[in-house]
mmCIF file of C-alpha atoms and ligand atoms in Angstrom:
data_model
loop_
_atom_site.group_PDB
_atom_site.id
_atom_site.type_symbol
_atom_site.label_atom_id
_atom_site.label_comp_id
_atom_site.label_asym_id
_atom_site.label_seq_id
_atom_site.Cartn_x
_atom_site.Cartn_y
_atom_site.Cartn_z
ATOM 1 C CA MET J 1 -27.566 19.637 -9.243
ATOM 2 C CA ALA J 2 -23.781 19.926 -9.165
ATOM 3 C CA THR J 3 -21.943 18.158 -11.960
ATOM 4 C CA ILE J 4 -18.431 16.877 -12.459
ATOM 5 C CA GLU J 5 -16.677 19.759 -14.152
ATOM 6 C CA ARG J 6 -13.019 18.900 -14.151
ATOM 7 C CA VAL J 7 -10.859 15.814 -13.900
ATOM 8 C CA ASP J 8 -7.103 16.122 -13.272
ATOM 9 C CA ILE J 9 -4.686 13.221 -13.431
ATOM 10 C CA LEU J 10 -1.688 14.186 -11.327
ATOM 11 C CA VAL J 11 1.606 12.307 -11.537
ATOM 12 C CA THR J 12 4.358 13.130 -9.067
ATOM 13 C CA SER J 13 7.441 11.427 -7.664
ATOM 14 C CA PRO J 14 8.329 12.824 -4.222
ATOM 15 C CA GLY J 15 10.764 9.973 -3.540
ATOM 16 C CA ARG J 16 8.553 7.481 -5.403
ATOM 17 C CA ASN J 17 5.838 7.658 -8.061
ATOM 18 C CA PHE J 18 2.217 8.413 -7.255
ATOM 19 C CA VAL J 19 -0.755 8.887 -9.576
ATOM 20 C CA THR J 20 -3.643 10.886 -8.122
ATOM 21 C CA LEU J 21 -7.047 11.684 -9.567
ATOM 22 C CA ARG J 22 -8.696 14.959 -8.624
ATOM 23 C CA ILE J 23 -12.351 15.541 -9.471
ATOM 24 C CA THR J 24 -13.756 19.076 -9.255
ATOM 25 C CA THR J 25 -17.502 19.746 -9.243
ATOM 26 C CA SER J 26 -19.377 22.717 -10.685
ATOM 27 C CA ASP J 27 -19.757 23.910 -7.067
ATOM 28 C CA GLY J 28 -15.982 23.976 -6.727
ATOM 29 C CA VAL J 29 -15.758 20.955 -4.402
ATOM 30 C CA THR J 30 -12.734 18.735 -5.015
ATOM 31 C CA GLY J 31 -12.160 15.055 -4.266
ATOM 32 C CA LEU J 32 -8.952 12.990 -4.386
ATOM 33 C CA GLY J 33 -8.455 9.361 -5.313
ATOM 34 C CA ASP J 34 -5.204 7.365 -5.396
ATOM 35 C CA ALA J 35 -4.508 5.653 -8.753
ATOM 36 C CA THR J 36 -1.004 4.313 -8.109
ATOM 37 C CA LEU J 37 -0.165 0.862 -9.503
ATOM 38 C CA ASN J 38 3.476 0.291 -8.660
ATOM 39 C CA GLY J 39 5.644 -0.210 -11.750
ATOM 40 C CA ARG J 40 2.686 0.249 -14.152
ATOM 41 C CA GLU J 41 1.718 3.798 -13.131
ATOM 42 C CA LEU J 42 1.234 5.372 -16.546
ATOM 43 C CA ALA J 43 -1.155 2.643 -17.734
ATOM 44 C CA VAL J 44 -3.648 3.767 -15.067
ATOM 45 C CA ALA J 45 -2.980 7.448 -15.795
ATOM 46 C CA ALA J 46 -3.760 6.824 -19.489
ATOM 47 C CA TYR J 47 -6.867 4.754 -18.637
ATOM 48 C CA LEU J 48 -8.156 7.647 -16.537
ATOM 49 C CA ARG J 49 -7.206 10.403 -18.967
ATOM 50 C CA ASP J 50 -8.177 8.741 -22.247
ATOM 51 C CA HIS J 51 -11.080 6.518 -21.229
ATOM 52 C CA LEU J 52 -12.710 7.601 -17.950
ATOM 53 C CA ALA J 53 -12.351 11.389 -17.892
ATOM 54 C CA PRO J 54 -14.617 11.838 -20.976
ATOM 55 C CA LEU J 55 -17.293 9.664 -19.290
ATOM 56 C CA LEU J 56 -17.209 11.606 -16.035
ATOM 57 C CA ALA J 57 -17.760 15.084 -17.465
ATOM 58 C CA GLY J 58 -21.267 16.306 -16.602
ATOM 59 C CA ARG J 59 -22.158 13.374 -14.304
ATOM 60 C CA ASP J 60 -23.768 13.835 -10.891
ATOM 61 C CA PRO J 61 -20.915 13.427 -8.356
ATOM 62 C CA ALA J 62 -23.411 12.275 -5.702
ATOM 63 C CA ARG J 63 -24.166 9.043 -7.601
ATOM 64 C CA ILE J 64 -21.277 6.940 -6.371
ATOM 65 C CA GLU J 65 -22.824 3.474 -6.756
ATOM 66 C CA ASP J 66 -24.249 4.277 -10.183
ATOM 67 C CA THR J 67 -20.914 5.659 -11.389
ATOM 68 C CA TRP J 68 -19.139 2.527 -10.119
ATOM 69 C CA GLN J 69 -21.567 0.282 -12.016
ATOM 70 C CA TYR J 70 -21.341 2.494 -15.102
ATOM 71 C CA LEU J 71 -17.552 2.282 -15.231
ATOM 72 C CA TYR J 72 -17.358 -1.427 -14.323
ATOM 73 C CA ARG J 73 -20.166 -2.817 -16.486
ATOM 74 C CA GLY J 74 -19.663 -0.144 -19.119
ATOM 75 C CA ALA J 75 -16.077 -1.273 -19.794
ATOM 76 C CA TYR J 76 -17.466 -4.647 -20.917
ATOM 77 C CA TRP J 77 -13.931 -5.987 -20.177
ATOM 78 C CA ARG J 78 -13.998 -7.104 -16.575
ATOM 79 C CA ARG J 79 -11.641 -6.745 -13.631
ATOM 80 C CA GLY J 80 -7.858 -6.501 -13.863
ATOM 81 C CA PRO J 81 -5.512 -4.253 -11.855
ATOM 82 C CA VAL J 82 -5.438 -1.326 -14.308
ATOM 83 C CA THR J 83 -9.215 -1.096 -14.701
ATOM 84 C CA MET J 84 -9.948 -1.674 -11.008
ATOM 85 C CA THR J 85 -7.344 0.882 -9.880
ATOM 86 C CA ALA J 86 -8.762 3.490 -12.259
ATOM 87 C CA ILE J 87 -12.327 2.820 -11.062
ATOM 88 C CA ALA J 88 -11.060 2.951 -7.468
ATOM 89 C CA ALA J 89 -9.572 6.404 -7.989
ATOM 90 C CA VAL J 90 -12.921 7.732 -9.243
ATOM 91 C CA ASP J 91 -14.844 6.026 -6.444
ATOM 92 C CA VAL J 92 -12.594 7.314 -3.645
ATOM 93 C CA ALA J 93 -12.616 10.857 -5.086
ATOM 94 C CA LEU J 94 -16.433 10.782 -5.131
ATOM 95 C CA TRP J 95 -16.555 9.618 -1.466
ATOM 96 C CA ASP J 96 -14.188 12.495 -0.610
ATOM 97 C CA ILE J 97 -16.570 14.901 -2.360
ATOM 98 C CA LYS J 98 -19.628 13.401 -0.655
ATOM 99 C CA GLY J 99 -18.000 13.851 2.737
ATOM 100 C CA LYS J 100 -17.096 17.446 2.019
ATOM 101 C CA VAL J 101 -20.614 18.227 0.771
ATOM 102 C CA ALA J 102 -22.131 16.588 3.883
ATOM 103 C CA GLY J 103 -19.569 18.240 6.186
ATOM 104 C CA LEU J 104 -18.676 14.787 7.587
ATOM 105 C CA PRO J 105 -15.554 12.610 7.626
ATOM 106 C CA VAL J 106 -15.983 9.644 5.258
ATOM 107 C CA TYR J 107 -16.155 7.073 8.080
ATOM 108 C CA GLN J 108 -19.383 8.732 9.290
ATOM 109 C CA LEU J 109 -20.931 8.061 5.868
ATOM 110 C CA LEU J 110 -19.956 4.390 6.231
ATOM 111 C CA GLY J 111 -21.926 3.964 9.451
ATOM 112 C CA GLY J 112 -19.638 5.637 11.951
ATOM 113 C CA ARG J 113 -17.040 4.173 14.270
ATOM 114 C CA SER J 114 -16.975 0.511 15.250
ATOM 115 C CA ARG J 115 -13.768 1.039 17.260
ATOM 116 C CA ASP J 116 -11.660 3.717 18.901
ATOM 117 C CA GLY J 117 -8.636 3.354 16.642
ATOM 118 C CA VAL J 118 -7.150 1.242 13.868
ATOM 119 C CA LEU J 119 -4.478 -1.281 14.942
ATOM 120 C CA VAL J 120 -1.547 -1.200 12.543
ATOM 121 C CA TYR J 121 1.496 -3.357 11.990
ATOM 122 C CA CYS J 122 4.878 -1.971 11.043
ATOM 123 C CA HIS J 123 7.811 -3.547 9.187
ATOM 124 C CA ALA J 124 10.960 -4.596 11.011
ATOM 125 C CA SER J 125 13.776 -6.057 8.934
ATOM 126 C CA GLY J 126 17.490 -6.765 8.976
ATOM 127 C CA ALA J 127 20.393 -7.979 6.899
ATOM 128 C CA ASP J 128 20.967 -10.587 9.643
ATOM 129 C CA VAL J 129 19.280 -11.748 12.850
ATOM 130 C CA PRO J 130 20.948 -9.267 15.273
ATOM 131 C CA ALA J 131 20.041 -6.351 12.964
ATOM 132 C CA LEU J 132 16.465 -7.616 12.738
ATOM 133 C CA LEU J 133 16.200 -7.887 16.531
ATOM 134 C CA ASP J 134 17.508 -4.316 16.921
ATOM 135 C CA ASP J 135 14.917 -3.111 14.435
ATOM 136 C CA VAL J 136 12.158 -4.992 16.279
ATOM 137 C CA ASP J 137 13.238 -3.295 19.533
ATOM 138 C CA ALA J 138 13.214 0.129 17.871
ATOM 139 C CA TYR J 139 9.659 -0.329 16.559
ATOM 140 C CA ARG J 140 8.442 -1.658 19.901
ATOM 141 C CA GLU J 141 9.886 1.427 21.598
ATOM 142 C CA LYS J 142 7.921 3.592 19.162
ATOM 143 C CA GLY J 143 4.735 2.017 20.525
ATOM 144 C CA PHE J 144 3.827 -0.456 17.777
ATOM 145 C CA ARG J 145 1.791 -3.425 19.016
ATOM 146 C CA ALA J 146 2.131 -5.547 15.888
ATOM 147 C CA ILE J 147 5.375 -6.078 13.985
ATOM 148 C CA ARG J 148 6.154 -7.815 10.703
ATOM 149 C CA ALA J 149 9.608 -9.423 10.609
ATOM 150 C CA GLN J 150 11.721 -10.115 7.491
ATOM 151 C CA ALA J 151 15.447 -10.937 7.295
ATOM 152 C CA ALA J 152 17.808 -11.447 4.376
ATOM 153 C CA VAL J 153 18.248 -15.135 3.575
ATOM 154 C CA PRO J 154 22.013 -15.836 3.846
ATOM 155 C CA GLY J 155 23.705 -16.295 0.496
ATOM 156 C CA LEU J 156 20.883 -14.779 -1.574
ATOM 157 C CA SER J 157 21.076 -11.382 -3.254
ATOM 158 C CA GLY J 158 18.429 -8.862 -2.209
ATOM 159 C CA SER J 159 15.789 -10.642 -0.104
ATOM 160 C CA TYR J 160 12.221 -9.318 -0.191
ATOM 161 C CA GLY J 161 11.257 -6.894 2.554
ATOM 162 C CA VAL J 162 14.693 -5.935 3.862
ATOM 163 C CA ARG J 163 15.013 -2.178 4.224
ATOM 164 C CA LYS J 164 18.178 -0.329 3.306
ATOM 165 C CA GLY J 165 17.258 3.279 4.179
ATOM 166 C CA THR J 166 14.500 4.560 6.432
ATOM 167 C CA ILE J 167 11.644 3.268 4.236
ATOM 168 C CA TYR J 168 11.496 0.000 2.281
ATOM 169 C CA GLU J 169 11.301 0.716 -1.433
ATOM 170 C CA PRO J 170 11.521 -2.246 -3.812
ATOM 171 C CA ALA J 171 10.796 -0.242 -6.992
ATOM 172 C CA ALA J 172 14.056 1.631 -6.881
ATOM 173 C CA THR J 173 15.688 1.007 -10.235
ATOM 174 C CA ALA J 174 15.049 2.101 -13.819
ATOM 175 C CA LEU J 175 14.975 -1.543 -14.931
ATOM 176 C CA PRO J 176 13.904 -4.541 -12.788
ATOM 177 C CA ASP J 177 16.477 -5.525 -10.191
ATOM 178 C CA GLU J 178 17.266 -9.276 -10.396
ATOM 179 C CA GLN J 179 17.160 -11.014 -7.013
ATOM 180 C CA GLY J 180 18.074 -14.582 -6.095
ATOM 181 C CA TRP J 181 15.731 -17.165 -4.600
ATOM 182 C CA ASP J 182 16.296 -20.555 -2.950
ATOM 183 C CA THR J 183 13.248 -22.181 -1.349
ATOM 184 C CA GLU J 184 15.216 -24.633 0.809
ATOM 185 C CA ALA J 185 17.452 -21.884 2.212
ATOM 186 C CA TYR J 186 14.374 -19.813 3.068
ATOM 187 C CA LEU J 187 12.503 -22.721 4.657
ATOM 188 C CA ASP J 188 15.547 -23.486 6.786
ATOM 189 C CA PHE J 189 16.235 -19.895 7.855
ATOM 190 C CA ALA J 190 12.869 -18.102 8.198
ATOM 191 C CA PRO J 191 11.450 -20.247 11.066
ATOM 192 C CA ARG J 192 14.696 -19.745 12.993
ATOM 193 C CA TYR J 193 14.748 -15.963 12.792
ATOM 194 C CA LEU J 194 11.025 -15.767 13.496
ATOM 195 C CA ALA J 195 11.667 -17.880 16.639
ATOM 196 C CA ALA J 196 14.377 -15.410 17.683
ATOM 197 C CA VAL J 197 11.953 -12.504 17.200
ATOM 198 C CA ARG J 198 9.194 -14.243 19.169
ATOM 199 C CA GLU J 199 11.626 -14.905 21.990
ATOM 200 C CA ARG J 200 12.632 -11.238 22.024
ATOM 201 C CA LEU J 201 9.026 -10.026 21.938
ATOM 202 C CA GLY J 202 7.554 -12.412 24.500
ATOM 203 C CA SER J 203 3.772 -12.365 24.420
ATOM 204 C CA GLY J 204 1.463 -9.377 24.017
ATOM 205 C CA ILE J 205 2.908 -8.126 20.712
ATOM 206 C CA HIS J 206 1.672 -9.532 17.424
ATOM 207 C CA LEU J 207 4.249 -11.047 15.067
ATOM 208 C CA LEU J 208 3.592 -11.191 11.319
ATOM 209 C CA HIS J 209 5.550 -12.481 8.336
ATOM 210 C CA ASP J 210 5.215 -12.058 4.564
ATOM 211 C CA VAL J 211 6.124 -15.101 2.434
ATOM 212 C CA HIS J 212 5.473 -12.931 -0.651
ATOM 213 C CA HIS J 213 4.040 -15.633 -2.941
ATOM 214 C CA ARG J 214 7.275 -17.673 -2.884
ATOM 215 C CA LEU J 215 6.126 -21.198 -1.889
ATOM 216 C CA THR J 216 4.123 -24.016 -3.433
ATOM 217 C CA PRO J 217 1.085 -25.116 -1.404
ATOM 218 C CA ILE J 218 2.854 -28.088 0.209
ATOM 219 C CA GLU J 219 5.923 -25.974 1.003
ATOM 220 C CA ALA J 220 3.637 -23.351 2.535
ATOM 221 C CA ALA J 221 1.977 -26.076 4.608
ATOM 222 C CA ARG J 222 5.396 -27.181 5.866
ATOM 223 C CA PHE J 223 6.327 -23.583 6.685
ATOM 224 C CA GLY J 224 3.040 -22.926 8.500
ATOM 225 C CA LYS J 225 3.452 -26.079 10.576
ATOM 226 C CA SER J 226 7.036 -25.263 11.452
ATOM 227 C CA VAL J 227 6.082 -21.880 12.959
ATOM 228 C CA GLU J 228 2.856 -22.857 14.751
ATOM 229 C CA GLU J 229 4.423 -22.525 18.213
ATOM 230 C CA LEU J 230 5.469 -18.948 17.434
ATOM 231 C CA ARG J 231 1.800 -17.903 17.301
ATOM 232 C CA LEU J 232 2.100 -15.743 14.190
ATOM 233 C CA PHE J 233 -0.723 -13.256 13.716
ATOM 234 C CA TRP J 234 -0.524 -14.413 10.098
ATOM 235 C CA MET J 235 1.646 -15.772 7.328
ATOM 236 C CA GLU J 236 1.025 -13.568 4.322
ATOM 237 C CA ASP J 237 0.773 -14.689 0.692
ATOM 238 C CA PRO J 238 2.121 -18.199 1.376
ATOM 239 C CA THR J 239 1.485 -19.152 -2.269
ATOM 240 C CA PRO J 240 0.259 -17.232 -5.332
ATOM 241 C CA ALA J 241 -3.510 -16.830 -5.086
ATOM 242 C CA GLU J 242 -4.729 -16.871 -8.677
ATOM 243 C CA ASN J 243 -5.599 -20.491 -7.948
ATOM 244 C CA GLN J 244 -7.857 -20.153 -4.930
ATOM 245 C CA ASP J 245 -8.119 -23.965 -4.595
ATOM 246 C CA ALA J 246 -4.429 -24.096 -3.690
ATOM 247 C CA PHE J 247 -5.150 -22.735 -0.219
ATOM 248 C CA ARG J 248 -7.209 -25.792 0.696
ATOM 249 C CA LEU J 249 -4.094 -27.914 0.896
ATOM 250 C CA ILE J 250 -2.291 -25.398 3.145
ATOM 251 C CA ARG J 251 -5.348 -25.223 5.401
ATOM 252 C CA GLN J 252 -5.463 -29.019 5.843
ATOM 253 C CA HIS J 253 -1.992 -29.001 7.383
ATOM 254 C CA THR J 254 -1.594 -25.971 9.608
ATOM 255 C CA THR J 255 -3.340 -23.705 12.118
ATOM 256 C CA THR J 256 -1.038 -20.759 11.303
ATOM 257 C CA PRO J 257 -3.474 -18.042 10.160
ATOM 258 C CA ILE J 258 -3.337 -17.029 6.502
ATOM 259 C CA ALA J 259 -3.634 -13.591 4.869
ATOM 260 C CA THR J 260 -3.764 -12.911 1.153
ATOM 261 C CA GLY J 261 -5.171 -10.519 -1.437
ATOM 262 C CA GLU J 262 -2.896 -7.484 -1.844
ATOM 263 C CA VAL J 263 -2.498 -8.158 -5.579
ATOM 264 C CA LEU J 264 -6.142 -9.148 -6.120
ATOM 265 C CA ASN J 265 -8.645 -6.636 -7.351
ATOM 266 C CA SER J 266 -12.217 -7.884 -7.188
ATOM 267 C CA ILE J 267 -14.669 -9.815 -5.050
ATOM 268 C CA TRP J 268 -14.467 -12.637 -7.591
ATOM 269 C CA ASP J 269 -10.741 -13.055 -6.939
ATOM 270 C CA VAL J 270 -11.341 -13.740 -3.241
ATOM 271 C CA ARG J 271 -14.812 -15.294 -3.292
ATOM 272 C CA GLN J 272 -13.755 -18.921 -2.846
ATOM 273 C CA LEU J 273 -10.997 -18.016 -0.392
ATOM 274 C CA ILE J 274 -13.666 -16.364 1.746
ATOM 275 C CA THR J 275 -16.683 -18.627 1.343
ATOM 276 C CA GLU J 276 -14.646 -21.817 1.906
ATOM 277 C CA GLN J 277 -12.857 -20.166 4.836
ATOM 278 C CA LEU J 278 -9.460 -20.854 3.268
ATOM 279 C CA ILE J 279 -7.993 -17.609 4.666
ATOM 280 C CA ASP J 280 -8.306 -15.639 7.908
ATOM 281 C CA TYR J 281 -7.524 -12.125 6.628
ATOM 282 C CA VAL J 282 -8.312 -10.525 3.268
ATOM 283 C CA ARG J 283 -5.721 -7.960 2.152
ATOM 284 C CA THR J 284 -7.522 -6.226 -0.717
ATOM 285 C CA THR J 285 -7.264 -2.429 -0.717
ATOM 286 C CA VAL J 286 -9.240 0.677 -1.599
ATOM 287 C CA VAL J 287 -6.833 1.521 -4.411
ATOM 288 C CA HIS J 288 -6.408 -1.814 -6.195
ATOM 289 C CA ALA J 289 -9.830 -3.367 -5.549
ATOM 290 C CA GLY J 290 -12.277 -0.855 -6.935
ATOM 291 C CA GLY J 291 -12.457 1.795 -4.221
ATOM 292 C CA ILE J 292 -14.436 2.117 -1.008
ATOM 293 C CA THR J 293 -17.626 0.888 -2.695
ATOM 294 C CA HIS J 294 -16.173 -2.424 -3.843
ATOM 295 C CA LEU J 295 -13.887 -2.991 -0.854
ATOM 296 C CA ARG J 296 -16.873 -2.656 1.465
ATOM 297 C CA ARG J 297 -18.631 -5.327 -0.578
ATOM 298 C CA ILE J 298 -15.640 -7.675 -0.191
ATOM 299 C CA PHE J 299 -15.382 -6.971 3.537
ATOM 300 C CA ASP J 300 -19.116 -7.577 4.068
ATOM 301 C CA LEU J 301 -18.842 -10.947 2.296
ATOM 302 C CA ALA J 302 -15.794 -11.752 4.451
ATOM 303 C CA ALA J 303 -17.729 -10.912 7.640
ATOM 304 C CA LEU J 304 -20.261 -13.668 6.888
ATOM 305 C CA TYR J 305 -17.423 -16.224 6.986
ATOM 306 C CA GLN J 306 -15.465 -14.873 9.963
ATOM 307 C CA VAL J 307 -12.714 -13.617 7.691
ATOM 308 C CA ARG J 308 -11.284 -10.345 8.945
ATOM 309 C CA THR J 309 -9.679 -7.447 7.092
ATOM 310 C CA GLY J 310 -5.941 -6.816 6.845
ATOM 311 C CA SER J 311 -5.455 -4.317 4.060
ATOM 312 C CA HIS J 312 -2.182 -3.824 2.270
ATOM 313 C CA GLY J 313 -0.584 -0.503 3.219
ATOM 314 C CA ALA J 314 2.847 -0.342 1.588
ATOM 315 C CA THR J 315 4.619 2.879 0.662
ATOM 316 C CA ASP J 316 3.430 2.576 -2.927
ATOM 317 C CA LEU J 317 -0.145 3.223 -1.792
ATOM 318 C CA SER J 318 -0.373 7.013 -1.512
ATOM 319 C CA PRO J 319 -1.436 8.910 1.620
ATOM 320 C CA VAL J 320 -4.853 9.310 -0.055
ATOM 321 C CA SER J 321 -5.195 5.512 0.136
ATOM 322 C CA THR J 322 -3.959 5.428 3.740
ATOM 323 C CA ALA J 323 -6.652 7.948 4.657
ATOM 324 C CA ALA J 324 -9.394 6.098 2.764
ATOM 325 C CA ALA J 325 -8.299 2.773 4.293
ATOM 326 C CA VAL J 326 -8.507 4.143 7.827
ATOM 327 C CA HIS J 327 -12.023 5.514 7.221
ATOM 328 C CA VAL J 328 -13.094 2.012 6.113
ATOM 329 C CA ASP J 329 -11.127 0.200 8.862
ATOM 330 C CA ILE J 330 -12.651 2.243 11.667
ATOM 331 C CA ALA J 331 -16.176 1.593 10.376
ATOM 332 C CA VAL J 332 -16.359 -2.108 9.454
ATOM 333 C CA SER J 333 -17.190 -4.664 12.145
ATOM 334 C CA ASN J 334 -14.751 -7.328 10.911
ATOM 335 C CA PHE J 335 -11.607 -5.187 10.844
ATOM 336 C CA GLY J 336 -8.464 -7.189 11.695
ATOM 337 C CA ILE J 337 -5.335 -5.091 11.228
ATOM 338 C CA GLN J 338 -3.977 -2.441 8.851
ATOM 339 C CA GLU J 339 -0.501 -2.536 7.321
ATOM 340 C CA HIS J 340 1.381 0.717 7.866
ATOM 341 C CA MET J 341 4.749 1.353 6.271
ATOM 342 C CA GLY J 342 4.483 5.119 6.380
ATOM 343 C CA HIS J 343 5.754 7.633 3.833
ATOM 344 C CA THR J 344 8.778 9.889 3.434
ATOM 345 C CA GLU J 345 8.663 13.530 4.549
ATOM 346 C CA GLU J 346 8.761 14.554 0.859
ATOM 347 C CA THR J 347 5.621 12.515 0.178
ATOM 348 C CA LEU J 348 3.820 13.778 3.287
ATOM 349 C CA ASN J 349 4.505 17.383 2.247
ATOM 350 C CA VAL J 350 2.792 16.837 -1.122
ATOM 351 C CA PHE J 351 -0.156 14.989 0.490
ATOM 352 C CA ARG J 352 -0.981 16.969 3.638
ATOM 353 C CA GLY J 353 -3.241 15.887 6.474
ATOM 354 C CA GLY J 354 -4.668 12.409 6.788
ATOM 355 C CA PRO J 355 -4.715 9.982 9.708
ATOM 356 C CA ARG J 356 -2.764 10.445 12.941
ATOM 357 C CA LEU J 357 -0.530 7.670 14.322
ATOM 358 C CA GLU J 358 -0.522 7.236 18.089
ATOM 359 C CA ASN J 359 0.630 4.238 20.154
ATOM 360 C CA GLY J 360 0.498 1.820 17.259
ATOM 361 C CA MET J 361 -2.980 2.918 16.176
ATOM 362 C CA LEU J 362 -4.108 5.128 13.288
ATOM 363 C CA HIS J 363 -6.927 7.612 13.837
ATOM 364 C CA PRO J 364 -8.894 9.105 10.946
ATOM 365 C CA SER J 365 -8.948 12.809 10.290
ATOM 366 C CA GLU J 366 -12.132 14.530 11.519
ATOM 367 C CA GLU J 367 -12.065 16.896 8.526
ATOM 368 C CA PRO J 368 -14.960 16.540 6.072
ATOM 369 C CA GLY J 369 -14.214 13.927 3.385
ATOM 370 C CA LEU J 370 -10.908 12.049 3.513
ATOM 371 C CA GLY J 371 -8.987 14.928 5.086
ATOM 372 C CA VAL J 372 -6.076 14.983 2.613
ATOM 373 C CA GLU J 373 -4.898 18.026 0.618
ATOM 374 C CA TYR J 374 -2.723 17.851 -2.512
ATOM 375 C CA ASP J 375 -0.032 20.518 -3.002
ATOM 376 C CA ASP J 376 0.162 21.037 -6.787
ATOM 377 C CA GLU J 377 3.073 23.429 -6.674
ATOM 378 C CA LEU J 378 5.262 21.144 -4.626
ATOM 379 C CA ALA J 379 4.171 18.061 -6.596
ATOM 380 C CA ALA J 380 5.284 19.711 -9.848
ATOM 381 C CA ARG J 381 8.842 19.776 -8.532
ATOM 382 C CA TYR J 382 8.980 15.957 -8.583
ATOM 383 C CA PRO J 383 8.595 14.662 -12.146
ATOM 384 C CA TYR J 384 7.741 11.023 -12.894
ATOM 385 C CA GLU J 385 10.677 8.594 -12.831
ATOM 386 C CA PRO J 386 10.340 5.208 -14.594
ATOM 387 C CA ARG J 387 10.823 2.421 -12.027
ATOM 388 C CA TYR J 388 10.104 -1.276 -11.906
ATOM 389 C CA LEU J 389 9.585 -3.818 -9.152
ATOM 390 C CA PRO J 390 12.317 -6.489 -8.977
ATOM 391 C CA VAL J 391 12.101 -10.003 -10.389
ATOM 392 C CA ALA J 392 13.313 -13.146 -8.603
ATOM 393 C CA ARG J 393 15.327 -15.992 -10.117
ATOM 394 C CA ARG J 394 16.029 -19.447 -8.707
ATOM 395 C CA LEU J 395 19.624 -20.660 -8.416
ATOM 396 C CA ASP J 396 19.420 -22.203 -11.901
ATOM 397 C CA GLY J 397 18.424 -18.854 -13.394
ATOM 398 C CA SER J 398 14.726 -19.633 -13.968
ATOM 399 C CA LEU J 399 12.130 -17.045 -13.052
ATOM 400 C CA HIS J 400 10.321 -17.303 -9.693
ATOM 401 C CA ASP J 401 7.472 -15.258 -8.193
ATOM 402 C CA TRP J 402 8.859 -12.056 -6.704
HETATM 403 O O1 EZ4 A 1 5.759 -5.947 -2.265
HETATM 404 O O2 EZ4 A 1 3.631 -3.067 -2.222
HETATM 405 O O3 EZ4 A 1 2.960 -6.563 2.294
HETATM 406 N N1 EZ4 A 1 3.498 -5.776 1.576
HETATM 407 C C1 EZ4 A 1 4.041 -6.071 0.388
HETATM 408 C C2 EZ4 A 1 4.630 -4.923 -0.392
HETATM 409 C C3 EZ4 A 1 4.634 -5.173 -1.897
HETATM 410 C C4 EZ4 A 1 4.708 -3.862 -2.630
HETATM 411 C C5 EZ4 A 1 4.649 -4.056 -4.142
HETATM 412 O O4 EZ4 A 1 4.427 -2.842 -4.790
HETATM 413 O O5 EZ4 A 1 4.036 -7.221 -0.008
HETATM 414 O O6 EZ4 A 1 5.920 -4.654 0.104
HETATM 415 CO CO1 CO A 2 2.716 -8.470 1.134
#
């Protein structure tokens, strides 16, 4: 029996920070898992190095489910983003190893293809409506079939989701950037620019929008109602989701589909949302919700309630996560859509391989395992840089959800 011989925790910052776990077996097979938790990266690195690495030494790498249970139940302390991201990194690395040992891409181990490709949505944004419409046109010309639209709310500093360079990067400063927020201004402006985008797109292209946890349930209900005619694919994170009950009120008022879950990390965090059919898409991910093993469990529960998948796929999820997500997405029957923000060239040179993007669809690598290689030498040239996500403040200076 092969055993886990070596565990490396790799931190690199090719344009942004990534934490990667690499497990090496006594047979010399390696597996990669993403462990990046944006703005709290080193907490996961320490959890892996100080608390999980000693437990992994000598274990059978083939026992994925048992290792998951051992790390989850064995912690005694349940759930939470740091724990679940660390467990995810181990889980995904073990699936990578299992694929390589079997000589099969990971999606084959998950039951094989349920579809030909994975529909993705991209991010269009603009400082004003004309700039947003130009960006929408540019993405449509690149072949994307689903587009998320965000514009800067006039008069507010630094709106969520508005790109400055080629790739949106909110964690760009050594200390948290302070951004302004005004709910009334947003509720007045967002439906109008989304209407302009829908008019530009016509039908046949999906339109999405991220509210980013900014509204109360009744405000979210008002927003959802006001955009019903625009046929959004979804409104994302209309209200913070710690309180799952809150979504019932939104549901009573609007038929605009709802997606949530990118910040949630276990099946318990989405259980009521799913079983009471309070959402249409669950956005949990391989990296923040316990790996392929746990995500599959969430997605299978969702399937029973006609909730489809719509995993988070921002730039702060490494290419290892993109690859793992696409292996899951292509296999599960209730796949909905996959977010795809892409990565910089610098990042893609450190993490080589992975899925292929063609006509708005991602296709998994046919290499055994996940199909991603990590370039240690290049990674070492990009040392960790402390960075935080922004915070949002209302006009009176009080703190709001960013
Ligand atoms: O703000 O991943 O839908 N995508 C998002 C992202 C998140 C970042 C936070 O790290 O909401 O842009
Ligand atoms: Co989001």
